[in-house]
Amino acid sequence: MADGKHTNAPSSEAPVFIRRGVPPLRRGFPARGAMLAGRGGRGGPGGPGVGRMNPDAPWNYTGDEREPGLVDFLQAKESTIRGDPDAVLDAIWEYKQHVGHFMIVGKSKAQGVEKLIRERKPKLILELGAYVGYSAVYFAKLLPEMFPNAIYPSKWTSENAADENRVGYVSIEKMDNFAQIAGKVVDLAGLSRVVKIINGSSTPVLKSLRETLNMPLPAAFDMIFIDHHKPLYTNDLKVLEDEGLIGKGTCIIADNVIMPGNPAYLSYIRATPAAKRLSASKGILDYPPATFHPSCATKAEWQSGFRDGPLEETRWVPPDSEGVVGMGNPELVYEGWMLDDGNEQGGWDACEVSVCKGEVGDGV
Ligand SMILES: C[S@@+](CC[C@H](N)C(=O)[O-])C[C@H]1O[C@@H](n2cnc3c(N)ncnc32)[C@H](O)[C@@H]1O
């Protein structure tokens, strides 16, 4: 598509893959994650950078002095920042400058997501990976502005389950300590009624999320921000599709698809329905995929590539899914593009944005 967008619509199946001039996406390509890990890349110890190098490795960053240090730092400023989300965000950014690496979403990508929220006005937003609550405060603060009279998660009950006036930001965080800190940060920002933090491992939590939130079918999320364990992105996306939590109009934003990178996720979300059907019919793989990372590709090549990426590898399910296997819905059609970070961290990174256009046969 001329505007830098791509789609997996069936009509795009004929000439198929947009790989003109793309260097071959080879297995065994020197992995940039190695350099990232060495210089304390975004993943931090045991973080997503390591996950990309070894997709079989579980998430193992349990925190250090930086996270409780943030709470002390914010509490020292409490009298001037309580109830003011922008002041809380500024204080967290200030703290990041002191501690160096701190795995919160970069400013330019956050601004890009904010723009999308203002344009699309999502009522129900889901986040995978809260960490200390920075992105939750950044994005959830927009909801009361846009929907001042909504029913927020603190008031969600089975009685108002189908009420269209329900608005909220739900964030899933695996680590108990991070979930607790995120809760404190959200409270300090005055957003406790807007944000619901669920402490648990994403894949099993997603499987029962409709029940947990009293969200009757066909309700789906309007926006999903994926920012947790990189090898889990694809299986969790498939579980969201299986559960009908992605529907026509859902906008999915997946962070760090370049650095540390997520070729498997890009391949799955960009693959045509026919390619996904074929892949799904083969069942799951019982060995971890080989990881490749075409670090020499240009921005334009990243944007248009992966239509014939390692779809086979997305049949493997990482151990962190805790036995919950997503099969995915091959019929869903997405329109996508990349949200650039403007080289903010000294190397290029981006979010993959994918808007669900509905199912094949629904006029798409
Ligand atoms: C990059 S950080 C999230 C940053 C946050 N979104 C922000 O920008 O402020 C990734 C988070 O995902 C969490 N995480 C890792 N695996 C997870 C899983 N299986 N389920 C839920 N959270 C997970 C980690 O504990 C970590 O807090």
GROMACS .gro file of C-alpha atoms and ligand atoms in nm:
model
  391
    1MET     CA    1   0.000   0.000   0.000
    2ALA     CA    2   0.139   0.337  -0.105
    3ASP     CA    3   0.093   0.507   0.232
    4GLY     CA    4   0.338   0.277   0.411
    5LYS     CA    5   0.055   0.054   0.536
    6HIS     CA    6   0.031  -0.318   0.477
    7THR     CA    7  -0.260  -0.562   0.491
    8ASN     CA    8  -0.305  -0.938   0.505
    9ALA     CA    9  -0.640  -0.920   0.321
   10PRO     CA   10  -0.698  -1.218   0.088
   11SER     CA   11  -0.689  -0.989  -0.215
   12SER     CA   12  -0.324  -0.927  -0.129
   13GLU     CA   13  -0.246  -1.298  -0.170
   14ALA     CA   14  -0.173  -1.297  -0.543
   15PRO     CA   15   0.155  -1.105  -0.586
   16VAL     CA   16   0.215  -1.205  -0.226
   17PHE     CA   17   0.532  -1.088  -0.063
   18ILE     CA   18   0.671  -0.741  -0.063
   19ARG     CA   19   1.038  -0.827  -0.049
   20ARG     CA   20   1.176  -0.625  -0.334
   21GLY     CA   21   1.534  -0.548  -0.247
   22VAL     CA   22   1.505  -0.691   0.103
   23PRO     CA   23   1.823  -0.865   0.204
   24PRO     CA   24   1.753  -1.235   0.256
   25LEU     CA   25   1.610  -1.283   0.607
   26ARG     CA   26   1.851  -1.561   0.694
   27ARG     CA   27   1.862  -1.789   0.992
   28GLY     CA   28   2.180  -1.750   1.190
   29PHE     CA   29   2.206  -1.383   1.104
   30PRO     CA   30   2.423  -1.203   1.362
   31ALA     CA   31   2.180  -1.114   1.637
   32ARG     CA   32   2.166  -0.756   1.756
   33GLY     CA   33   2.030  -0.877   2.091
   34ALA     CA   34   2.380  -0.992   2.180
   35MET     CA   35   2.509  -0.636   2.159
   36LEU     CA   36   2.204  -0.509   2.340
   37ALA     CA   37   2.249  -0.747   2.629
   38GLY     CA   38   2.613  -0.647   2.654
   39ARG     CA   39   2.539  -0.278   2.685
   40GLY     CA   40   2.240  -0.315   2.911
   41GLY     CA   41   1.976  -0.296   2.639
   42ARG     CA   42   1.608  -0.235   2.701
   43GLY     CA   43   1.553  -0.587   2.826
   44GLY     CA   44   1.792  -0.553   3.115
   45PRO     CA   45   1.923  -0.865   3.285
   46GLY     CA   46   1.716  -1.160   3.176
   47GLY     CA   47   1.478  -0.923   3.000
   48PRO     CA   48   1.334  -0.930   2.656
   49GLY     CA   49   1.671  -0.892   2.485
   50VAL     CA   50   1.779  -1.223   2.630
   51GLY     CA   51   1.438  -1.368   2.545
   52ARG     CA   52   1.496  -1.295   2.177
   53MET     CA   53   1.837  -1.455   2.183
   54ASN     CA   54   1.693  -1.764   2.344
   55PRO     CA   55   1.318  -1.783   2.297
   56ASP     CA   56   1.300  -2.084   2.527
   57ALA     CA   57   1.427  -1.881   2.826
   58PRO     CA   58   1.155  -1.779   3.070
   59TRP     CA   59   1.112  -1.420   3.185
   60ASN     CA   60   1.356  -1.395   3.474
   61TYR     CA   61   1.397  -1.028   3.560
   62THR     CA   62   1.265  -1.009   3.915
   63GLY     CA   63   1.379  -0.655   3.987
   64ASP     CA   64   1.659  -0.489   4.183
   65GLU     CA   65   1.696  -0.168   4.384
   66ARG     CA   66   1.568   0.048   4.097
   67GLU     CA   67   1.198  -0.032   4.136
   68PRO     CA   68   1.162   0.024   4.516
   69GLY     CA   69   1.392   0.324   4.465
   70LEU     CA   70   1.132   0.473   4.232
   71VAL     CA   71   0.866   0.445   4.500
   72ASP     CA   72   1.090   0.630   4.750
   73PHE     CA   73   1.169   0.894   4.489
   74LEU     CA   74   0.801   0.952   4.411
   75GLN     CA   75   0.698   0.949   4.775
   76ALA     CA   76   0.951   1.222   4.848
   77LYS     CA   77   0.768   1.437   4.593
   78GLU     CA   78   0.421   1.324   4.691
   79SER     CA   79   0.289   1.660   4.807
   80THR     CA   80   0.353   1.815   4.467
   81ILE     CA   81   0.264   1.525   4.235
   82ARG     CA   82  -0.032   1.342   4.396
   83GLY     CA   83  -0.336   1.341   4.169
   84ASP     CA   84  -0.144   1.489   3.875
   85PRO     CA   85  -0.065   1.218   3.613
   86ASP     CA   86   0.165   1.446   3.410
   87ALA     CA   87   0.368   1.536   3.718
   88VAL     CA   88   0.399   1.167   3.808
   89LEU     CA   89   0.516   1.085   3.453
   90ASP     CA   90   0.770   1.369   3.462
   91ALA     CA   91   0.902   1.245   3.797
   92ILE     CA   92   0.939   0.888   3.664
   93TRP     CA   93   1.127   1.025   3.361
   94GLU     CA   94   1.350   1.228   3.591
   95TYR     CA   95   1.420   0.912   3.795
   96LYS     CA   96   1.506   0.723   3.475
   97GLN     CA   97   1.777   0.981   3.402
   98HIS     CA   98   1.933   0.900   3.743
   99VAL     CA   99   1.927   0.521   3.715
  100GLY     CA  100   2.007   0.484   3.346
  101HIS     CA  101   1.830   0.186   3.197
  102PHE     CA  102   1.470   0.153   3.312
  103MET     CA  103   1.236  -0.051   3.093
  104ILE     CA  104   0.953   0.193   3.032
  105VAL     CA  105   0.814   0.288   2.692
  106GLY     CA  106   1.014   0.561   2.516
  107LYS     CA  107   0.871   0.910   2.487
  108SER     CA  108   0.827   0.930   2.111
  109LYS     CA  109   0.648   0.593   2.090
  110ALA     CA  110   0.430   0.693   2.388
  111GLN     CA  111   0.341   1.017   2.210
  112GLY     CA  112   0.253   0.815   1.898
  113VAL     CA  113   0.024   0.589   2.102
  114GLU     CA  114  -0.131   0.893   2.271
  115LYS     CA  115  -0.211   1.034   1.926
  116LEU     CA  116  -0.374   0.706   1.828
  117ILE     CA  117  -0.582   0.706   2.148
  118ARG     CA  118  -0.700   1.062   2.082
  119GLU     CA  119  -0.792   0.971   1.724
  120ARG     CA  120  -0.957   0.635   1.789
  121LYS     CA  121  -1.111   0.705   2.132
  122PRO     CA  122  -1.088   0.349   2.263
  123LYS     CA  123  -1.310   0.271   2.562
  124LEU     CA  124  -1.153  -0.058   2.669
  125ILE     CA  125  -0.774  -0.076   2.664
  126LEU     CA  126  -0.570  -0.384   2.757
  127GLU     CA  127  -0.198  -0.381   2.839
  128LEU     CA  128   0.033  -0.681   2.869
  129GLY     CA  129   0.324  -0.588   3.100
  130ALA     CA  130   0.270  -0.304   3.350
  131TYR     CA  131   0.619  -0.294   3.509
  132VAL     CA  132   0.602   0.018   3.735
  133GLY     CA  133   0.288   0.158   3.570
  134TYR     CA  134   0.445   0.428   3.353
  135SER     CA  135   0.266   0.340   3.028
  136ALA     CA  136  -0.056   0.269   3.223
  137VAL     CA  137  -0.053   0.625   3.365
  138TYR     CA  138   0.055   0.772   3.029
  139PHE     CA  139  -0.235   0.614   2.836
  140ALA     CA  140  -0.507   0.576   3.103
  141LYS     CA  141  -0.497   0.946   3.197
  142LEU     CA  142  -0.660   1.018   2.858
  143LEU     CA  143  -0.972   0.813   2.938
  144PRO     CA  144  -1.135   1.042   3.201
  145GLU     CA  145  -1.063   1.337   2.970
  146MET     CA  146  -1.245   1.167   2.680
  147PHE     CA  147  -1.516   0.990   2.884
  148PRO     CA  148  -1.583   1.193   3.200
  149ASN     CA  149  -1.910   1.014   3.285
  150ALA     CA  150  -1.809   0.655   3.219
  151ILE     CA  151  -1.836   0.350   3.443
  152TYR     CA  152  -1.477   0.274   3.537
  153PRO     CA  153  -1.333  -0.065   3.654
  154SER     CA  154  -1.375   0.021   4.022
  155LYS     CA  155  -1.752   0.023   3.953
  156TRP     CA  156  -1.772  -0.270   3.708
  157THR     CA  157  -2.022  -0.531   3.826
  158SER     CA  158  -2.213  -0.818   3.666
  159GLU     CA  159  -2.516  -0.586   3.654
  160ASN     CA  160  -2.345  -0.333   3.425
  161ALA     CA  161  -2.151  -0.600   3.228
  162ALA     CA  162  -2.306  -0.510   2.890
  163ASP     CA  163  -2.324  -0.134   2.951
  164GLU     CA  164  -2.160   0.057   2.665
  165ASN     CA  165  -2.060   0.323   2.909
  166ARG     CA  166  -1.794   0.094   3.054
  167VAL     CA  167  -1.449   0.242   3.005
  168GLY     CA  168  -1.118   0.128   3.154
  169TYR     CA  169  -0.752   0.037   3.130
  170VAL     CA  170  -0.668  -0.322   3.226
  171SER     CA  171  -0.302  -0.409   3.274
  172ILE     CA  172  -0.166  -0.761   3.331
  173GLU     CA  173   0.164  -0.793   3.520
  174LYS     CA  174   0.326  -1.123   3.611
  175MET     CA  175   0.562  -1.012   3.890
  176ASP     CA  176   0.398  -0.951   4.228
  177ASN     CA  177   0.645  -0.677   4.325
  178PHE     CA  178   0.601  -0.484   3.998
  179ALA     CA  179   0.222  -0.518   4.013
  180GLN     CA  180   0.229  -0.371   4.365
  181ILE     CA  181   0.452  -0.083   4.263
  182ALA     CA  182   0.240  -0.014   3.954
  183GLY     CA  183  -0.066  -0.001   4.182
  184LYS     CA  184   0.107   0.262   4.401
  185VAL     CA  185   0.211   0.468   4.100
  186VAL     CA  186  -0.138   0.457   3.949
  187ASP     CA  187  -0.284   0.558   4.285
  188LEU     CA  188  -0.040   0.848   4.314
  189ALA     CA  189  -0.151   0.964   3.969
  190GLY     CA  190  -0.513   0.959   4.086
  191LEU     CA  191  -0.610   0.688   3.838
  192SER     CA  192  -0.704   0.396   4.066
  193ARG     CA  193  -1.064   0.399   3.954
  194VAL     CA  194  -0.961   0.396   3.586
  195VAL     CA  195  -0.684   0.131   3.588
  196LYS     CA  196  -0.730  -0.229   3.691
  197ILE     CA  197  -0.402  -0.413   3.743
  198ILE     CA  198  -0.426  -0.791   3.728
  199ASN     CA  199  -0.132  -0.968   3.889
  200GLY     CA  200  -0.068  -1.289   3.698
  201SER     CA  201   0.093  -1.456   3.402
  202SER     CA  202  -0.057  -1.317   3.082
  203THR     CA  203  -0.155  -1.631   2.889
  204PRO     CA  204  -0.367  -1.806   3.155
  205VAL     CA  205  -0.505  -1.466   3.265
  206LEU     CA  206  -0.614  -1.394   2.904
  207LYS     CA  207  -0.784  -1.731   2.879
  208SER     CA  208  -1.024  -1.640   3.163
  209LEU     CA  209  -1.024  -1.261   3.117
  210ARG     CA  210  -1.374  -1.234   2.971
  211GLU     CA  211  -1.507  -1.403   3.284
  212THR     CA  212  -1.283  -1.206   3.522
  213LEU     CA  213  -1.401  -0.874   3.376
  214ASN     CA  214  -1.766  -0.971   3.326
  215MET     CA  215  -1.727  -0.896   2.956
  216PRO     CA  216  -2.004  -1.076   2.767
  217LEU     CA  217  -1.958  -1.171   2.401
  218PRO     CA  218  -1.925  -1.002   2.155
  219ALA     CA  219  -1.744  -0.732   2.355
  220ALA     CA  220  -1.378  -0.699   2.256
  221PHE     CA  221  -1.098  -0.461   2.351
  222ASP     CA  222  -1.073  -0.144   2.146
  223MET     CA  223  -0.697  -0.117   2.194
  224ILE     CA  224  -0.427  -0.359   2.313
  225PHE     CA  225  -0.073  -0.256   2.407
  226ILE     CA  226   0.163  -0.557   2.406
  227ASP     CA  227   0.483  -0.489   2.599
  228HIS     CA  228   0.577  -0.797   2.803
  229HIS     CA  229   0.788  -1.108   2.733
  230LYS     CA  230   0.884  -1.092   2.363
  231PRO     CA  231   0.859  -1.469   2.287
  232LEU     CA  232   0.501  -1.467   2.425
  233TYR     CA  233   0.366  -1.199   2.190
  234THR     CA  234   0.247  -1.441   1.919
  235ASN     CA  235   0.087  -1.704   2.143
  236ASP     CA  236  -0.086  -1.436   2.351
  237LEU     CA  237  -0.216  -1.268   2.035
  238LYS     CA  238  -0.356  -1.604   1.924
  239VAL     CA  239  -0.524  -1.654   2.264
  240LEU     CA  240  -0.679  -1.306   2.236
  241GLU     CA  241  -0.808  -1.401   1.889
  242ASP     CA  242  -0.939  -1.738   2.017
  243GLU     CA  243  -1.127  -1.567   2.299
  244GLY     CA  244  -1.287  -1.311   2.069
  245LEU     CA  245  -1.115  -1.031   2.263
  246ILE     CA  246  -0.996  -0.891   1.927
  247GLY     CA  247  -1.278  -0.782   1.697
  248LYS     CA  248  -1.347  -0.541   1.412
  249GLY     CA  249  -1.184  -0.212   1.505
  250THR     CA  250  -0.942  -0.345   1.770
  251CYS     CA  251  -0.611  -0.161   1.740
  252ILE     CA  252  -0.314  -0.370   1.856
  253ILE     CA  253   0.016  -0.198   1.933
  254ALA     CA  254   0.315  -0.427   1.986
  255ASP     CA  255   0.626  -0.261   2.126
  256ASN     CA  256   0.992  -0.339   2.048
  257VAL     CA  257   0.937  -0.523   1.723
  258ILE     CA  258   1.277  -0.403   1.595
  259MET     CA  259   1.488  -0.382   1.912
  260PRO     CA  260   1.516  -0.642   2.055
  261GLY     CA  261   1.291  -0.748   1.767
  262ASN     CA  262   1.009  -0.993   1.709
  263PRO     CA  263   1.018  -1.147   1.359
  264ALA     CA  264   0.779  -1.425   1.464
  265TYR     CA  265   0.512  -1.176   1.575
  266LEU     CA  266   0.547  -0.967   1.258
  267SER     CA  267   0.524  -1.279   1.047
  268TYR     CA  268   0.208  -1.398   1.217
  269ILE     CA  269   0.015  -1.074   1.225
  270ARG     CA  270   0.109  -0.991   0.864
  271ALA     CA  271   0.050  -1.338   0.715
  272THR     CA  272  -0.245  -1.389   0.483
  273PRO     CA  273  -0.545  -1.591   0.606
  274ALA     CA  274  -0.452  -1.874   0.368
  275ALA     CA  275  -0.098  -1.895   0.508
  276LYS     CA  276  -0.232  -1.890   0.866
  277ARG     CA  277  -0.491  -2.160   0.791
  278LEU     CA  278  -0.222  -2.384   0.650
  279SER     CA  279   0.006  -2.321   0.947
  280ALA     CA  280  -0.273  -2.381   1.201
  281SER     CA  281  -0.363  -2.712   1.035
  282LYS     CA  282  -0.013  -2.841   1.112
  283GLY     CA  283  -0.051  -2.811   1.491
  284ILE     CA  284   0.215  -2.694   1.735
  285LEU     CA  285   0.590  -2.747   1.725
  286ASP     CA  286   0.756  -2.912   2.024
  287TYR     CA  287   1.093  -2.737   1.987
  288PRO     CA  288   1.187  -2.368   2.010
  289PRO     CA  289   1.232  -2.184   1.682
  290ALA     CA  290   1.562  -2.067   1.542
  291THR     CA  291   1.577  -1.690   1.578
  292PHE     CA  292   1.686  -1.463   1.299
  293HIS     CA  293   1.701  -1.089   1.295
  294PRO     CA  294   1.766  -0.898   0.973
  295SER     CA  295   1.950  -0.609   1.136
  296CYS     CA  296   2.079  -0.481   0.802
  297ALA     CA  297   1.729  -0.418   0.667
  298THR     CA  298   1.622  -0.058   0.613
  299LYS     CA  299   1.315   0.097   0.774
  300ALA     CA  300   1.117   0.056   0.452
  301GLU     CA  301   1.218  -0.309   0.433
  302TRP     CA  302   1.112  -0.374   0.793
  303GLN     CA  303   0.785  -0.200   0.718
  304SER     CA  304   0.702  -0.413   0.418
  305GLY     CA  305   0.888  -0.738   0.491
  306PHE     CA  306   0.796  -1.052   0.687
  307ARG     CA  307   0.499  -1.139   0.473
  308ASP     CA  308   0.688  -1.462   0.406
  309GLY     CA  309   0.865  -1.459   0.740
  310PRO     CA  310   0.908  -1.755   0.972
  311LEU     CA  311   0.540  -1.840   1.010
  312GLU     CA  312   0.634  -2.199   1.088
  313GLU     CA  313   0.817  -2.076   1.397
  314THR     CA  314   0.500  -1.921   1.533
  315ARG     CA  315   0.366  -2.274   1.584
  316TRP     CA  316   0.598  -2.312   1.882
  317VAL     CA  317   0.458  -2.216   2.224
  318PRO     CA  318   0.701  -2.077   2.485
  319PRO     CA  319   0.707  -2.231   2.835
  320ASP     CA  320   0.593  -1.898   2.984
  321SER     CA  321   0.248  -1.960   2.832
  322GLU     CA  322   0.206  -2.212   3.117
  323GLY     CA  323   0.051  -2.471   2.893
  324VAL     CA  324  -0.215  -2.240   2.744
  325VAL     CA  325  -0.192  -2.281   2.367
  326GLY     CA  326  -0.340  -2.024   2.131
  327MET     CA  327  -0.461  -2.154   1.795
  328GLY     CA  328  -0.548  -1.807   1.661
  329ASN     CA  329  -0.819  -1.702   1.419
  330PRO     CA  330  -0.673  -1.713   1.065
  331GLU     CA  331  -0.980  -1.536   0.926
  332LEU     CA  332  -0.898  -1.200   1.086
  333VAL     CA  333  -0.777  -0.931   0.849
  334TYR     CA  334  -0.545  -0.658   0.972
  335GLU     CA  335  -0.418  -0.333   0.832
  336GLY     CA  336  -0.082  -0.239   0.977
  337TRP     CA  337   0.204   0.005   0.991
  338MET     CA  338   0.504   0.085   1.209
  339LEU     CA  339   0.516   0.355   1.471
  340ASP     CA  340   0.873   0.483   1.469
  341ASP     CA  341   1.067   0.581   1.782
  342GLY     CA  342   1.283   0.839   1.602
  343ASN     CA  343   1.606   0.664   1.713
  344GLU     CA  344   1.536   0.780   2.066
  345GLN     CA  345   1.759   0.520   2.232
  346GLY     CA  346   2.042   0.549   1.983
  347GLY     CA  347   1.916   0.266   1.761
  348TRP     CA  348   1.596   0.230   1.569
  349ASP     CA  349   1.293   0.068   1.733
  350ALA     CA  350   0.922   0.072   1.651
  351CYS     CA  351   0.581  -0.051   1.753
  352GLU     CA  352   0.382  -0.257   1.504
  353VAL     CA  353   0.029  -0.114   1.486
  354SER     CA  354  -0.240  -0.349   1.351
  355VAL     CA  355  -0.605  -0.257   1.315
  356CYS     CA  356  -0.846  -0.548   1.279
  357LYS     CA  357  -1.077  -0.493   0.981
  358GLY     CA  358  -1.300  -0.793   1.057
  359GLU     CA  359  -1.311  -1.150   0.924
  360VAL     CA  360  -1.268  -1.274   0.568
  361GLY     CA  361  -1.616  -1.287   0.418
  362ASP     CA  362  -1.745  -0.991   0.622
  363GLY     CA  363  -1.680  -0.771   0.322
  364VAL     CA  364  -1.305  -0.751   0.388
  365LIG     C1  365   0.902  -0.376   2.923
  365LIG     S1  366   0.825  -0.401   3.076
  365LIG     C2  367   0.672  -0.313   3.059
  365LIG     C3  368   0.689  -0.164   3.057
  365LIG     C4  369   0.561  -0.083   3.067
  365LIG     N1  370   0.463  -0.126   2.969
  365LIG     C5  371   0.592   0.063   3.046
  365LIG     O1  372   0.618   0.102   2.930
  365LIG     O2  373   0.592   0.139   3.141
  365LIG     C6  374   0.773  -0.568   3.064
  365LIG     C7  375   0.691  -0.618   3.181
  365LIG     O3  376   0.629  -0.741   3.144
  365LIG     C8  377   0.623  -0.823   3.257
  365LIG     N2  378   0.603  -0.961   3.214
  365LIG     C9  379   0.694  -1.049   3.166
  365LIG     N3  380   0.636  -1.166   3.137
  365LIG    C10  381   0.505  -1.152   3.163
  365LIG    C11  382   0.391  -1.236   3.152
  365LIG     N4  383   0.402  -1.360   3.108
  365LIG     N5  384   0.271  -1.188   3.190
  365LIG    C12  385   0.257  -1.060   3.235
  365LIG     N6  386   0.363  -0.976   3.249
  365LIG    C13  387   0.483  -1.021   3.213
  365LIG    C14  388   0.755  -0.800   3.326
  365LIG     O4  389   0.753  -0.839   3.461
  365LIG    C15  390   0.772  -0.649   3.306
  365LIG     O5  391   0.720  -0.579   3.415
   0.00000   0.00000   0.00000
